[in-house]
Structure formats: structure tokens, C-alpha cells
XYZ file of C-alpha atoms in Angstrom:
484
model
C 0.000 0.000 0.000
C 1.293 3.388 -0.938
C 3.238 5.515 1.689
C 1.639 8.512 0.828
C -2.028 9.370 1.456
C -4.090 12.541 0.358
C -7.131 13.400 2.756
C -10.645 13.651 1.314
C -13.379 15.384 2.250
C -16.363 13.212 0.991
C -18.898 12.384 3.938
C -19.362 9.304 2.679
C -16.568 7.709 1.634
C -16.316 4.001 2.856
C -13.988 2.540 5.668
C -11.087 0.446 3.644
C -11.161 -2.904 4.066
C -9.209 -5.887 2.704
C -10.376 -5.724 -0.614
C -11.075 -1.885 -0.982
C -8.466 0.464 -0.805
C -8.923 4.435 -0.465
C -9.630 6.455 -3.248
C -6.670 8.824 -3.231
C -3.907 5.603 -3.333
C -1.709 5.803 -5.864
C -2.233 2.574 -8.442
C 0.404 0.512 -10.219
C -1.275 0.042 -13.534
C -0.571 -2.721 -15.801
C 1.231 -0.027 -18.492
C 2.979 1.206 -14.751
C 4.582 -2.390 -13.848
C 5.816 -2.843 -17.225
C 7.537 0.194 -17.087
C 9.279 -0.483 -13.816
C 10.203 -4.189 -15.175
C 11.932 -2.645 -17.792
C 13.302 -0.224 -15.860
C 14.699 -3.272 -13.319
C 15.956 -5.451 -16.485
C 18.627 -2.550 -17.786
C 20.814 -2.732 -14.375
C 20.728 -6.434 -14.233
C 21.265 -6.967 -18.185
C 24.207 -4.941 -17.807
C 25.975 -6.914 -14.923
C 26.178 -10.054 -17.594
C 26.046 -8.260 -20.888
C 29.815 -7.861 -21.280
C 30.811 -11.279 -20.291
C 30.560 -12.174 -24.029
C 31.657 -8.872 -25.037
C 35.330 -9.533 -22.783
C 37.374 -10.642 -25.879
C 36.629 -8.572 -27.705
C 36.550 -5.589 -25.499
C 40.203 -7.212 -24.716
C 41.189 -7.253 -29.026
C 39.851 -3.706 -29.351
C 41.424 -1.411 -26.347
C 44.499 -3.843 -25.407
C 42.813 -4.183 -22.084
C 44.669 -6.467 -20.438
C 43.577 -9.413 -18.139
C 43.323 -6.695 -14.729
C 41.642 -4.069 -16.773
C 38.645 -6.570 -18.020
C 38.170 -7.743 -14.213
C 37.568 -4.031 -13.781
C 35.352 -3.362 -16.221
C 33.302 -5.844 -14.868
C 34.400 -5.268 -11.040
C 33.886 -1.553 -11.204
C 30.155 -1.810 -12.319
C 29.500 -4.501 -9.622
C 31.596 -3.156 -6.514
C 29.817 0.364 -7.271
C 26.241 -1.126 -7.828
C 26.409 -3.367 -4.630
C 28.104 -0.297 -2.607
C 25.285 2.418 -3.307
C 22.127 0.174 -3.398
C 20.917 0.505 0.064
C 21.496 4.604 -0.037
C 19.422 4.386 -3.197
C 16.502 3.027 -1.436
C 17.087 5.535 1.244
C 17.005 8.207 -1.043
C 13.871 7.078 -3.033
C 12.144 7.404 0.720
C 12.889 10.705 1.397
C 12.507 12.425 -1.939
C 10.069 10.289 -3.935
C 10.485 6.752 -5.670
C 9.425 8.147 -8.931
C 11.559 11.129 -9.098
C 14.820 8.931 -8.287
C 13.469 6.323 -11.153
C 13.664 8.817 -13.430
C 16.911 10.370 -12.421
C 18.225 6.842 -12.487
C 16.927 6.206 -15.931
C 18.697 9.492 -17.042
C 21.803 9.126 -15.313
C 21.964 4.996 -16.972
C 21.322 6.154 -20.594
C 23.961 8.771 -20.360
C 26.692 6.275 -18.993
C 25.970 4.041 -21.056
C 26.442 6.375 -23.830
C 29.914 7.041 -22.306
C 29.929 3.103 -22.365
C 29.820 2.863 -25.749
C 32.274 6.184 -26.710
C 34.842 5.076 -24.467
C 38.207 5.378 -26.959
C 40.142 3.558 -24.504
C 40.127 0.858 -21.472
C 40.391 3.403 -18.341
C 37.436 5.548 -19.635
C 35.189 2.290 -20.427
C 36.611 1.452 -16.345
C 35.342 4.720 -15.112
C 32.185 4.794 -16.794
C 31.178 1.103 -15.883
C 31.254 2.697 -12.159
C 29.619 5.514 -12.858
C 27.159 3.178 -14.891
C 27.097 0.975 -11.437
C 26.316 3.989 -9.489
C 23.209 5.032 -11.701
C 21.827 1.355 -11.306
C 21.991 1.930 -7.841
C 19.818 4.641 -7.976
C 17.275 3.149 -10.097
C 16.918 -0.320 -8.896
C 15.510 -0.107 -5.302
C 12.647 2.193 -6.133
C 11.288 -0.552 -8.592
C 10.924 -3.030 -5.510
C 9.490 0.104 -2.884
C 7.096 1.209 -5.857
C 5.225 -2.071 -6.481
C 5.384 -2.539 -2.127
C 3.797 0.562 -1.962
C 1.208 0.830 -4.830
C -0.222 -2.926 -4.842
C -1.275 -5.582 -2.362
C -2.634 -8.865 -2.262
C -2.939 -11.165 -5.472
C -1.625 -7.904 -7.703
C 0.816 -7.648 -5.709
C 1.821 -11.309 -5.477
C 1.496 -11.199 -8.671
C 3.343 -8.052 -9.573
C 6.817 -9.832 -6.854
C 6.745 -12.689 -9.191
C 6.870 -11.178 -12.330
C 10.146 -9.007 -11.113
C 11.348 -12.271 -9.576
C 11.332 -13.794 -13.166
C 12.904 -10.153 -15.026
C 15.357 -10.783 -12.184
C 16.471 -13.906 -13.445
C 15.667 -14.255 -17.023
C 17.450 -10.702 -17.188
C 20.532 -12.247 -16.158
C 20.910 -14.998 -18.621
C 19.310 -12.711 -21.715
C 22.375 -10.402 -20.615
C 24.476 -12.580 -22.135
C 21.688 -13.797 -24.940
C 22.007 -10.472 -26.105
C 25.638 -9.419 -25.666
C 25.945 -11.973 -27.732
C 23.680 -11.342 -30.730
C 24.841 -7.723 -30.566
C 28.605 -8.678 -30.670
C 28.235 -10.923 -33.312
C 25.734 -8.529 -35.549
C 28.615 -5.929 -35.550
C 25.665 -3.229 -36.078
C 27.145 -0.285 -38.638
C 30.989 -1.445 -36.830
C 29.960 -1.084 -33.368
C 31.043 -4.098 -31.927
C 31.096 -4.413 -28.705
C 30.319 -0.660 -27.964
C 26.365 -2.047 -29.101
C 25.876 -3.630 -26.050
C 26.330 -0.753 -24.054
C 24.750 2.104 -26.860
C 21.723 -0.119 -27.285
C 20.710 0.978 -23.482
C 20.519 4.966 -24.640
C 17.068 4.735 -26.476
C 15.869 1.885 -24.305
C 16.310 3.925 -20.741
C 14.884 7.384 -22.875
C 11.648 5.665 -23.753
C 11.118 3.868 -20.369
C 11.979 7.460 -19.279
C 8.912 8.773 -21.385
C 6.702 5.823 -19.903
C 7.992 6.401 -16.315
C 7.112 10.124 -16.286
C 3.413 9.094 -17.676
C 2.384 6.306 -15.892
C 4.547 5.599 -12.399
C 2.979 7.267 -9.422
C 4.789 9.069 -7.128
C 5.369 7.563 -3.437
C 7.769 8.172 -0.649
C 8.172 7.470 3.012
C 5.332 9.634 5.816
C 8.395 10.226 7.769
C 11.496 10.236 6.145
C 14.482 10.281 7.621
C 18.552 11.695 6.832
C 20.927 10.030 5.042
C 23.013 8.202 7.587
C 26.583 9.259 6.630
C 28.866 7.069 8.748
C 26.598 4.008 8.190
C 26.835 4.679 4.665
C 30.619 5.464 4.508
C 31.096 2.454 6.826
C 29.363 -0.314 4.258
C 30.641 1.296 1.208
C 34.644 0.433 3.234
C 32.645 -3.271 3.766
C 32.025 -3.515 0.348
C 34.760 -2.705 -1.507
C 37.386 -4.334 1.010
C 35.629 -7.895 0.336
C 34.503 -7.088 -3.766
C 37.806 -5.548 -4.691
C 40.489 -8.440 -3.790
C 38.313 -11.295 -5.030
C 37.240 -9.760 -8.251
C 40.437 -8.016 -9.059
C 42.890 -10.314 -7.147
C 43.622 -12.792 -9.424
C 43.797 -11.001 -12.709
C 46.264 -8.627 -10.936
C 48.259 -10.962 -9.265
C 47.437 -11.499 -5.934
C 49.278 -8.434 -5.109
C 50.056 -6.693 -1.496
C 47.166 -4.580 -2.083
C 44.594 -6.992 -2.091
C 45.641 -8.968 0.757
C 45.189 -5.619 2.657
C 41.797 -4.973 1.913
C 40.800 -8.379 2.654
C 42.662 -8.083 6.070
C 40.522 -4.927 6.691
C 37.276 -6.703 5.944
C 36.477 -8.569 9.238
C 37.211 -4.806 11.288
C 34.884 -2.722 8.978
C 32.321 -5.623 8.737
C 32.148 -5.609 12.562
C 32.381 -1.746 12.714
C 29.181 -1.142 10.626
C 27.033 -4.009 12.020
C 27.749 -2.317 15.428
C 27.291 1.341 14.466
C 23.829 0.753 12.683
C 22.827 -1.283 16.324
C 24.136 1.657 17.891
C 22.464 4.369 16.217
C 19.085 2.193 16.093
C 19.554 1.818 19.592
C 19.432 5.946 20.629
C 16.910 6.152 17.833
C 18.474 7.358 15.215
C 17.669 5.775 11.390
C 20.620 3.192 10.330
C 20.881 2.796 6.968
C 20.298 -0.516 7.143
C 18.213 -1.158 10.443
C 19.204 -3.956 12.363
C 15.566 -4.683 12.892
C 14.503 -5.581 9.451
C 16.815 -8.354 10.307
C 14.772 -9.703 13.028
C 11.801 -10.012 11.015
C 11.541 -14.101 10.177
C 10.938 -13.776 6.543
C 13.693 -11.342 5.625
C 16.224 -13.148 7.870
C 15.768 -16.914 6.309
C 15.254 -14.975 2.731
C 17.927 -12.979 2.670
C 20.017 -16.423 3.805
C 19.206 -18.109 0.985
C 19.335 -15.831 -1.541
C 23.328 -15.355 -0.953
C 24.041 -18.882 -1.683
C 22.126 -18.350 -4.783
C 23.460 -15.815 -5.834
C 26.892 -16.739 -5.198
C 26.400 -20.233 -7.518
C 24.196 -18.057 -10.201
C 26.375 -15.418 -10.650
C 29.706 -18.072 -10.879
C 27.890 -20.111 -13.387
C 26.843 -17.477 -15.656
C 30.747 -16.598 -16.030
C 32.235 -19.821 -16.406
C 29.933 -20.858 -18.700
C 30.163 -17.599 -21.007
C 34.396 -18.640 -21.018
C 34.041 -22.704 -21.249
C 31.769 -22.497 -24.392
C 33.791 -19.367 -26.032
C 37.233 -20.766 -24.867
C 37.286 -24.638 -24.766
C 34.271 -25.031 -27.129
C 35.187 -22.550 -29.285
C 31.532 -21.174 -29.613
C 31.154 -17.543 -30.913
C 29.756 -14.710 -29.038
C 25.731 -15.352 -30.942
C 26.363 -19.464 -29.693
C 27.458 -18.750 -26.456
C 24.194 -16.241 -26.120
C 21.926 -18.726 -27.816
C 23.021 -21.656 -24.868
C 21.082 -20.068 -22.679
C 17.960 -19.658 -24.564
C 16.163 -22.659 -22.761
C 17.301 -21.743 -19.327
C 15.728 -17.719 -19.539
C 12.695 -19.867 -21.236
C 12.094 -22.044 -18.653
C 13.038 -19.678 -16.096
C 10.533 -17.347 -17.205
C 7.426 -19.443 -17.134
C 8.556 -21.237 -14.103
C 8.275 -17.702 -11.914
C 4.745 -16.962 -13.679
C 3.619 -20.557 -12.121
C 4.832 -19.450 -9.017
C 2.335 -17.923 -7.247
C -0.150 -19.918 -8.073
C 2.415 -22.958 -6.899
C 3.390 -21.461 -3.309
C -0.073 -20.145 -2.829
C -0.996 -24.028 -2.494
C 2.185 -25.904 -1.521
C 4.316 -23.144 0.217
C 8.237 -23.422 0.809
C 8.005 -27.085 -0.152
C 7.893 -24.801 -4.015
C 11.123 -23.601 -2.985
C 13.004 -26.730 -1.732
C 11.681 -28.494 -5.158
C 12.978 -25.981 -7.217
C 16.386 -26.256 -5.583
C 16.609 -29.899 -6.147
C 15.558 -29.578 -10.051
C 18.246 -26.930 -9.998
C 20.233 -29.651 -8.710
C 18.746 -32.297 -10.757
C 20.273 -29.920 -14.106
C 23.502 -29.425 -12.410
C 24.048 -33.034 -12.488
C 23.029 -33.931 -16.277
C 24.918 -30.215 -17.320
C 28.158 -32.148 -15.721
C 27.096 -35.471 -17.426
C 26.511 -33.530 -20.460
C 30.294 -32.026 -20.783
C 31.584 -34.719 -19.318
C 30.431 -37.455 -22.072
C 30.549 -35.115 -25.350
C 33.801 -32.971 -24.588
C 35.082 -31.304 -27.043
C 31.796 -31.663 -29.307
C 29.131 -30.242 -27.174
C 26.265 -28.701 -29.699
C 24.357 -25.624 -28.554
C 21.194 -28.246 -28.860
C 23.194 -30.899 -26.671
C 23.230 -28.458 -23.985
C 19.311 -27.779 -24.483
C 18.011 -30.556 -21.951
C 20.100 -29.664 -19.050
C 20.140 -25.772 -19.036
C 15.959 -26.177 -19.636
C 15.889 -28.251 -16.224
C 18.181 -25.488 -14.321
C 16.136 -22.777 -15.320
C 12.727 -24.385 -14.414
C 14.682 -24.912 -10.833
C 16.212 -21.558 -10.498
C 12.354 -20.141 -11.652
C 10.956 -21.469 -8.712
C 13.485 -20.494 -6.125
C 14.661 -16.798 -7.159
C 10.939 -15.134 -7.778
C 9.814 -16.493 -4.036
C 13.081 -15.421 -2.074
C 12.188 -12.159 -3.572
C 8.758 -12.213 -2.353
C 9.638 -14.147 1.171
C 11.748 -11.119 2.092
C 9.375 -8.492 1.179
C 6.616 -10.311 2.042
C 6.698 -8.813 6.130
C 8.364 -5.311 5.682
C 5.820 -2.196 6.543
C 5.696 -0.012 3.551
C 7.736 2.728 5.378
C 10.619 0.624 5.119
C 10.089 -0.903 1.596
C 12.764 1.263 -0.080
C 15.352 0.530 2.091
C 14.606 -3.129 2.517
C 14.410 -3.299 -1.467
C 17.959 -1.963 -0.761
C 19.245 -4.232 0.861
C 17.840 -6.958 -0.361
C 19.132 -6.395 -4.275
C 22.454 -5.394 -2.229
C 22.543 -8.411 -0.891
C 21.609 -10.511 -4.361
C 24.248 -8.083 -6.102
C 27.094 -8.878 -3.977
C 26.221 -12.751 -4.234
C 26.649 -12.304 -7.792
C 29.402 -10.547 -7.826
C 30.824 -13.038 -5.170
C 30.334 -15.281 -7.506
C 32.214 -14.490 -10.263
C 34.840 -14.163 -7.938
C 35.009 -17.418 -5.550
C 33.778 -19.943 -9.090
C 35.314 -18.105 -11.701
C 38.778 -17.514 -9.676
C 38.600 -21.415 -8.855
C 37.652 -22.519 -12.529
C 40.555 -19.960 -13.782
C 43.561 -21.368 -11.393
C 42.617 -24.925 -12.515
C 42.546 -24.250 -16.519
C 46.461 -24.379 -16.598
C 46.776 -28.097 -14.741
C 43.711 -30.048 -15.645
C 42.326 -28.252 -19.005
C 38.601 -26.360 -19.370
C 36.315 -29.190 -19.422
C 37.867 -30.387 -16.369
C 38.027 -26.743 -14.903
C 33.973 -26.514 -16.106
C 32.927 -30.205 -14.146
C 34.628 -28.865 -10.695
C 32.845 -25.134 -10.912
C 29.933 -26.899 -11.401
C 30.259 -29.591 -8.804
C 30.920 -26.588 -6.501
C 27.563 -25.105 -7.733
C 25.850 -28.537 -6.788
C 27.498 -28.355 -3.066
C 26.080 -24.649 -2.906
C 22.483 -26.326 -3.796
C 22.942 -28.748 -1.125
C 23.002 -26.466 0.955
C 20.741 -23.542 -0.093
C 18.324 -26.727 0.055
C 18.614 -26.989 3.726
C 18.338 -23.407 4.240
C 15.028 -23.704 2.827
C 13.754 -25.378 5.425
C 14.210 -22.313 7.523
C 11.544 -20.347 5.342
C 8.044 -19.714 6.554
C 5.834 -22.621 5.496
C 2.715 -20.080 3.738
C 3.541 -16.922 2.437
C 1.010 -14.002 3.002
């Protein structure tokens, strides 16, 4: 329900009940959640869209091995850093106005993007392409909190659940169609320039059709919380995505030394300042809600083994397959198929069977791990794009019935004064299991290329992935049984 409420006068208006809701509410209409969607799909698309873009990003600017980590790496680390004070913000000064200024702000980077003449600029404006994600993300999640409820809003969860997802694999669907269509020369700089007229007319659609909601009683920006978790953030991001490709060097250990001290230093700040009443940026509270505390435990797992299979896949097929940028993409057809239709059955499948919806889908995820492995290992080297069909069609019926409800679990229990910043940290949370991810799977499947080769490198990422199942599995006995 929204946040914001405009008193009538009429003497006879009716009391609201559960299924009327006052006049003056601000309405998410169909033309309004589509909108949003899209405006959701452009950050995520862009975490993936470059991993089939890397070589020839690499051919082009004479990157480098440490300067590709970055280019991914400095979208991430920024994007995971400055989610939570984009929620925040979207409280205090109106979801709609920061979706638009988001919008704005990812169009023009990714314009820079796309101009960038050499490897330092395309660096820079990835981060400041992470930072305008940030800024547009969280007030898709605190919109549809605030201007549906019920079935719509069930509904409405589950349908961002599945852009969530299927935006992830079509990232690299499309990076590599675009690569691979080398529109008028572009290249690579497509993926990136095809965002400019995408974010101006969900821009036009945004101003038209997305009500404006914010917080009844906003609060400042906390300053030293923030400061405190962006230190968190890039002390654990920075080393494991940039480590390896740099060396391992002196630097890196460092910041991972730090880690522990400024993990331990914000988690007791944010008590502290909740405790004299003050407004954390992330309040430990929202923590002690059930729902968001067994959510927000599964979905790092999740993210962790999603986000570290959708990188060493995009390198096995390309590099030890020798599949082009357009085969690589088309893989994962089946998986954003499945994974699409699987998180439109969800409601309808939790509303009748609960969390049991979630611990099935993990162990079909699990089920497609397994005959992905059997897969490479029996046809090595001459895996077909249709070979892989079966397997990556099971996975994303799993991961379709596990992402979409996490999402919803977590929000299911937050009051809609707190829906922006638990968006926040929620898609903080998801982001940094990504970006975890690629870091912990692909920095294990890229130390054992050298001794055992790439299909043997591929088989152990993924057996890792299966272990991570295992135990996201038992996690999920820790969710509520119904959902509200």
C-alpha cells in the first residue's frame, strides 16, 4: 500500500477494508509495472552483458587481463556499494523522481559506455554506470510494495522475480547477438549504446504512468553508516574480483585483512544508532523479522552459484568449445525460457504448496547441475548448442521457482515505510552474491585451466555449484511454510 495518502473530504466515503483500498492511493497500472520491469531489467542486463563482449573488449582497447576484471568489477563493486542509499534516497525524496533520475543518469553512462576510446574511460564509466543502477533499482521493488497488495501484488513480486532472473541470462543472450551482428561497426560498444534509447523511452513511460510515493516520515541520510558499508564492500569485492587477474598483489591482501574490522564496525554502528533512535541505513531490525532473515540467507548462496555459473559458462563455451559470441548467447535460450514461465507458475504454486515450491525448485536446480556435468563430461570437445538444451531447460525451471519467491519471502513482512530501504538491501545483498560469484567460481575454474584443461576446470565449478544447492536446500527449510 502506498506511503503517501491525500485526505478527502467526501462524507461518505467508505472505511477500507481488505479488498477496498482508499480512493486517493496511488495505483500501479498494468502499463505502470511494465515500465518499472523494464526499468529493473537494464541494471541487471548490464551486470552479464559484457561477459561475451570480454574478448573482444580485450582485441579492441588492449585491455589487459586486470583491466577486463575491472570493467566488470567496477560496475558490480559500485552497484552493490550504493544500493541501500538508493533506497534511502527514493524514501525521502520520492520513488518516482529517483526512477527517473536513475533512468537518465543509466542512458547517459551508457552512452559514455559505448564512446569510451580507450580501457580506463570504459573502467570509469562502468562505475559511474554501477552507481546510476543503484539509484534506479531499489525504487522498482518500494514502488510495487507501496502501490499494490494482495494477489496484484503477489502477482506483480513474481513477475520481477522472473525479469530478475531471465534478465541475467538474456544479458548474455544479447551481448551476444549484438557482438556478433557488428551493427554499422559497433562491436562491442552495441551492447552498451543499445541501453541509450531503451532507458529514454522507459523514461517517457515512467514520467506518464509511475505514481509518485515516498516514506510519511522520512528520515537523513546516515553518513557514517553509509561510509562504513561502502569500506565493507569494496574491502571484500575488490580483492576477489580483481585479485587474481592482478596478481594477488600486497594490495589486495590488505583490503581483505581490513574486511572482518569494517564488517564488525558497521554491524555495530547501525545497532548503535538504532539503539538511541536514530535511522541506520540498514536497520538492524529488518533483520529480526523471520521472513527477511531466512530470505535474505538463501538468496546469498544463490546468488553466489548463479552469478559463478553465468561466467564460467560464457568462457568454457567461447574458450574450450570454441563457440562464438551469438552461440554462447543462444546456450542459454532454454534456461531464460524455462526460467521465465517457471516464476509466472509461481504464485499460483506457493499459494498451495508453500516453501516445499522452494526446496523443489532447488533440487531440479540440482537435478540440471548433475546432467549439465554429465553432459560435458560425455561429449567434450563436441558439445552442440542443442546438446546443452536438456540440461540448461531443467536449471532454469529450478532456479524459476526459487529466485521469484526469495524475492517475495523477504518483502513479504516489511511495513511499507521501510520498503525502499529493505528493497535496498535486499538487491544489495543478491548483487554482492553475484558478484561473489564471479569471484570465488570463476577464480577457482581460472587457477585450474592451466593443470587439468577447461572441461575439467567446467565439471569442478559446477560440482561446486551442486554443493552450494545442497546447501541452499537446507536453508530452505528455515523459510516460513505459507507466504502471506
Amino acid at each position: 500500500m502506498s506511503d503517501t495518502r491525500v485526505p478527502t473530504t467526501a462524507p461518505a466515503a467508505p472505511p477500507a477494508t481488505a479488498r477496498t483500498r482508499p480512493a486517493a492511493t496511488p495505483l500501479l497500472t498494468p502499463t505502470g509495472l511494465l515500465t518499472v520491469l523494464l526499468g529493473a531489467a537494464l541494471p541487471m542486463i548490464d551486470f552479464f552483458i559484457v561477459n561475451v563482449a570480454l574478448p573482444t573488449i580485450d582485441r579492441d582497447l588492449h585491455a589487459g587481463p586486470a583491466l577486463l576484471e575491472m570493467v566488470v568489477a567496477g560496475y558490480g563493486v559500485a552497484y552493490a556499494m550504493l544500493l541501500v542509499l538508493g533506497g534511502r534516497l527514493g524514501d525521502m525524496v520520492g520513488r518516482r523522481r529517483l526512477f527517473l533520475w536513475g533512468l537518465a543518469a543509466f542512458g547517459l553512462t551508457s552512452l559514455a559506455c559505448g564512446l569510451a576510446p580507450d580501457a580506463w574511460t570504459l573502467v570509469a564509466a562502468r562505475v559511474a554506470q554501477g552507481a546510476a543502477s543503484a539509484l534506479l533499482l531499489p525504487q522498482v521493488l518500494a514502488t510495487i510494495q507501496a502501490t499494490t497488495t494482495g494477489k496484484r501484488r503477489a502477482r506483480a513480486l513474481s513477475l520481477y522475480g522472473g525479469t530478475a532472473g531471465v534478465s541475467s541470462a538474456v544479458g548474455q543472450v544479447l551481448g551476444g547477438l549484438l557482438v556478433s551482428a557488428d551493427l554499422a561497426g559497433t562491436g562491442w560498444r552495441a551492447v552498451f549504446l543499445v541501453n541509450v534509447p531503451i532507458a529514454a523511452v522507459a523514461w517517457l513511460l515512467a514520467a506518464r504512468t509511475v505514481p509518485e510515493t515516498r516514506s510519511p516520515h522520512p528520515s537523513r541520510v546516515d553518513g557514517p553508516g553509509t561510509a562504513l558499508l561502502a569500506v565493507t564492500l569494496i574491502t571484500l569485492l575488490l580483492p576477489l574480483t580483481e585479485g587474481r587477474a592482478a596478481g594477488w598483489p600486497l594490495w589486495s591482501w590488505l583490503l581483505l585483512a581490513v574486511f572482518p574490522f569494517a564488517a564488525t564496525a558497521f554491524v555495530l554502528f547501525e545497532r548503535r544508532a538504532e539503539r538511541v533512535g536514530h535511522t541506520p541505513l540498514v536497520p538492524p531490525s529488518l533483520l529480526r523479522i523471520p521472513s527477511v532473515r531466512s530470505g535474505l540467507a538463501m538468496i546469498v548462496p544463490f546468488s553466489i552459484g548463479f552469478g559463478g555459473f553465468m561466467f564460467v559458462v560464457a568462457v568454457a563455451l567461447q574458450n574450450g568449445l570454441h563457440y562464438g559470441p551469438f552461440a554462447a548467447g543462444l546456450s542459454l535460450v532454454p534456461l531464460c525460457l524455462t526460467f521465465f514461465f517457471a516464476s509466472l507458475a509461481g504464485p499460483r504454486l506457493v499459494q498451495r504448496f508453500g516453501r516445499r515450491v522452494v526446496i523443489a525448485g532447488s533440487m531440479i536446480q540440482g537435478a540440471g547441475l548433475i546432467a549439465l556435468a554429465l553432459t560435458v563430461h560425455a561429449g567434450w570437445p563436441g558439445v552442440s548448442v542443442l546438446g546443452l538444451a536438456p540440461s540448461m531447460a531443467v536449471l532454469g525451471v529450478g532456479q524459476g521457482m526459487v529466485l521469484p519467491i526469495l524475492l517475495r519471502i523477504v518483502l513479504s513482512e516489511l511495513p511499507a515505510a521501510q520498503a525502499g530501504v529493505g528493497g535496498g538491501v535486499m538487491v544489495t545483498t543478491q548483487q554482492s552474491g553475484l558478484a561473489l560469484g564471479v569471484a570465488t567460481l570463476g577464480t577457482l575454474f581460472l587457477a585450474l585451466l592451466p593443470s587439468v584443461g577447461i572441461r575439467d576446470a567446467l565439471l569442478a565449478a559446477l560440482l561446486t555449484q551442486l554443493a552450494i544447492v545442497v546447501g541452499t536446500t537446507v536453508l530452505a527449510l528455515r523459510l516460513p511454510r505459507t507466504l502471506r
